């Protein structure tokens, strides 16, 4: 799989370097055996699978590999990312970032981005990108939300991105 940055807005040179490092690491994670095995072995409520998701882990993995975003026409196996970095207002200060179903862009809160490692940025990008594939989670911090595809797989990406050498597929 490839990760391709399209429109990138609001980044300084240093911020762009961190984004590029995160993107590179995300690519390595997505193409690793550890990532595949992690996605396939997810459990929720004592059974194989994810919260808020009817597809089984094999189908979830296949959807990730196909990489058919809501705003693109083809399942090209390419992660297409448009990212906008913004300084959120005070009342949104605890929000890491967001995207909407109709949007082709991920918006990231500079307050978090500034303190994040590239691995954490990779996890955040993965979380928001998974929404673009149609994966959802509870809006509120429910007990099952961490077991949803965006949270579970986003955390997996962050963990693997922070770890040492990965085994290519
Ligand atoms: Zn989310």
Short mmCIF file of C-alpha atoms in Angstrom, two decimals, residues 41-50 57:
data_model
loop_
_atom_site.label_atom_id
_atom_site.label_comp_id
_atom_site.label_asym_id
_atom_site.label_seq_id
_atom_site.Cartn_x
_atom_site.Cartn_y
_atom_site.Cartn_z
CA UNK A 41 -6.89 -10.87 15.72
CA UNK A 42 -9.10 -8.13 17.18
CA UNK A 43 -11.66 -9.22 19.74
CA UNK A 44 -14.70 -7.54 21.19
CA UNK A 45 -16.90 -8.95 23.94
CA UNK A 46 -14.95 -12.20 23.99
CA UNK A 47 -15.44 -12.83 20.28
CA UNK A 48 -13.45 -12.06 17.14
CA UNK A 49 -14.43 -8.70 15.77
CA UNK A 50 -14.91 -5.00 16.42
CA UNK A 57 -11.81 -8.87 10.89
#
